[in-house]
Coordinates of C-alpha atoms in Angstrom, one line a residue:
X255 CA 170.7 103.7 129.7
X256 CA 169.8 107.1 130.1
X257 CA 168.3 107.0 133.9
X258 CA 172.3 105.1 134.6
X259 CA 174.0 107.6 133.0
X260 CA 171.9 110.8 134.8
X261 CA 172.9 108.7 138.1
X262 CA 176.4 109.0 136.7
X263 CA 176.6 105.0 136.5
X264 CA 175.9 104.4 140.9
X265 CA 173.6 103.2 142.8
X266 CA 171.8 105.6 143.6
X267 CA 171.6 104.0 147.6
X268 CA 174.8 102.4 147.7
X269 CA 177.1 104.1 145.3
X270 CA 178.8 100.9 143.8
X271 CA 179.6 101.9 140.1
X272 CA 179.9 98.6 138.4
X273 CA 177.5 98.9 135.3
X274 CA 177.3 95.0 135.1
X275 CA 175.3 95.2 138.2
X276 CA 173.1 98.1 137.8
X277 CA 169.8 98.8 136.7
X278 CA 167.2 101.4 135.4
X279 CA 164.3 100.6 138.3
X280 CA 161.5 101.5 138.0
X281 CA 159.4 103.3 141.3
X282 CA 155.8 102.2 139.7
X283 CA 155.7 99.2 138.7
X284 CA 156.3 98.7 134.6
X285 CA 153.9 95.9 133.9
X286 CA 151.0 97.5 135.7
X287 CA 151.6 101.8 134.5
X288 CA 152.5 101.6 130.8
X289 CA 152.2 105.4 130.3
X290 CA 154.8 106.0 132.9
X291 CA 157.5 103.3 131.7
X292 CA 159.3 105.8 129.9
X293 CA 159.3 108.5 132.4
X294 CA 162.8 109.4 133.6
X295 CA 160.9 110.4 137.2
X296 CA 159.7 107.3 137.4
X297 CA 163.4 105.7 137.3
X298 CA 166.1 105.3 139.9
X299 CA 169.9 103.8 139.2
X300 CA 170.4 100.8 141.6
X301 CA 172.4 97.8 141.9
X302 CA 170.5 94.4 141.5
X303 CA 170.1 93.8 145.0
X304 CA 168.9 97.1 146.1
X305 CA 166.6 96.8 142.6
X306 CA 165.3 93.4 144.3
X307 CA 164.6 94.8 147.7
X308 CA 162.9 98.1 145.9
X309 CA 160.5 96.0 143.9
X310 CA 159.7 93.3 146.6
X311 CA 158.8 96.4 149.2
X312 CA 161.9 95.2 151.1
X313 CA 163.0 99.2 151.3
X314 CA 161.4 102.6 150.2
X315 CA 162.2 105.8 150.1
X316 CA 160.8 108.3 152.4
X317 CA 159.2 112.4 151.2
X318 CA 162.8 113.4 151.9
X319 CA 164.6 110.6 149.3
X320 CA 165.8 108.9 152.5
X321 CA 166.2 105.3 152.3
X322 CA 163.5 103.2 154.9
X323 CA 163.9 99.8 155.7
X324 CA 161.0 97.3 156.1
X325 CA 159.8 95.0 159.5
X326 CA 159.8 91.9 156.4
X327 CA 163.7 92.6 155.7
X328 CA 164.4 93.4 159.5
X329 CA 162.9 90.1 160.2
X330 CA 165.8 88.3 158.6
X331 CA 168.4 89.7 160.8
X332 CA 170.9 89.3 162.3
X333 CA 172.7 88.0 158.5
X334 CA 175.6 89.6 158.5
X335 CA 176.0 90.5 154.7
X336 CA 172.6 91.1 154.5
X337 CA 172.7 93.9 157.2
X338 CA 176.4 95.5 155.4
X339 CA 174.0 95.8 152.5
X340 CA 171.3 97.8 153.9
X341 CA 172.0 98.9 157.5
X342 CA 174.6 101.4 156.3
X343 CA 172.1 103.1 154.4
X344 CA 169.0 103.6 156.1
X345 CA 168.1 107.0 156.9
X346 CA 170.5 108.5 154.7
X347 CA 169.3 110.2 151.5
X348 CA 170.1 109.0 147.9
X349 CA 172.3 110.1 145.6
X350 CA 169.9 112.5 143.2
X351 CA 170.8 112.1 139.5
X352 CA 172.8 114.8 138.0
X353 CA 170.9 115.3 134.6
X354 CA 167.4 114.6 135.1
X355 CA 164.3 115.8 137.3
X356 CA 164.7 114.2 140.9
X357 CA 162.2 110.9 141.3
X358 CA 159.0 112.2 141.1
X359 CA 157.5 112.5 145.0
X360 CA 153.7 111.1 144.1
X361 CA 155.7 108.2 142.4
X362 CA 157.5 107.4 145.5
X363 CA 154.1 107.9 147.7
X364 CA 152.7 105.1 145.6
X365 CA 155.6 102.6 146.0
X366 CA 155.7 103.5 149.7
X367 CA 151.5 102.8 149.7
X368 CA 151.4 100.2 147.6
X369 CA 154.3 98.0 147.3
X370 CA 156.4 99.1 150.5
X371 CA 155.9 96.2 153.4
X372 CA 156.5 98.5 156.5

């Protein structure tokens, strides 16, 4: 609750503010960093898709909290609703949280290493 709440309740890439359909996310992986679970830098406020593509290296985001798109999600284009969902916000940079440390940059290196499918 406390990574929606420093996001101010939106997705953090698409803004939607429907708390039904957010989630905390983590950027490494929970299962796999125990120690870093709890770590509000290791959190980012997105709606269940963008949560979906973020975990299954379907988008990252770049050094400058920009959101990058991956050759795997491209792939499945042209889909209309699936391009309104992601096309609008690649390149642009993420809404930072208002009450807690930006996402931590050596966080986001390692999703964008290790999980990212460029």
């Amino acid at each position: 609750q406390s990574i929606l709440n420093a996001y101010g309740v939106r997705c953090c890439v698409s803004g939607i503010n429907v708390p039904s359909l957010l989630v905390a996310s983590h950027i490494k992986p929970w299962r796999d960093f125990p120690g870093d679970r709890l770590n509000p830098r290791n959190g980012l406020c997105l709606s269940r898709l963008h949560d979906a593509a973020f975990d299954s290296g379907l988008i990252a985001l770049d050094e400058e909290f920009r959101v990058v798109l991956s050759k795997r999600l491209r792939s499945h284009f042209p889909q209309p609703a699936l391009e309104q969902s992601f096309v609008p916000f690649e390149g642009k940079p993420i809404h930072l949280p208002l009450k807690l440390a930006e996402p931590d940059a050596g966080f986001l290196a390692f999703h964008r290493k290790n999980i990212f499918h460029e």
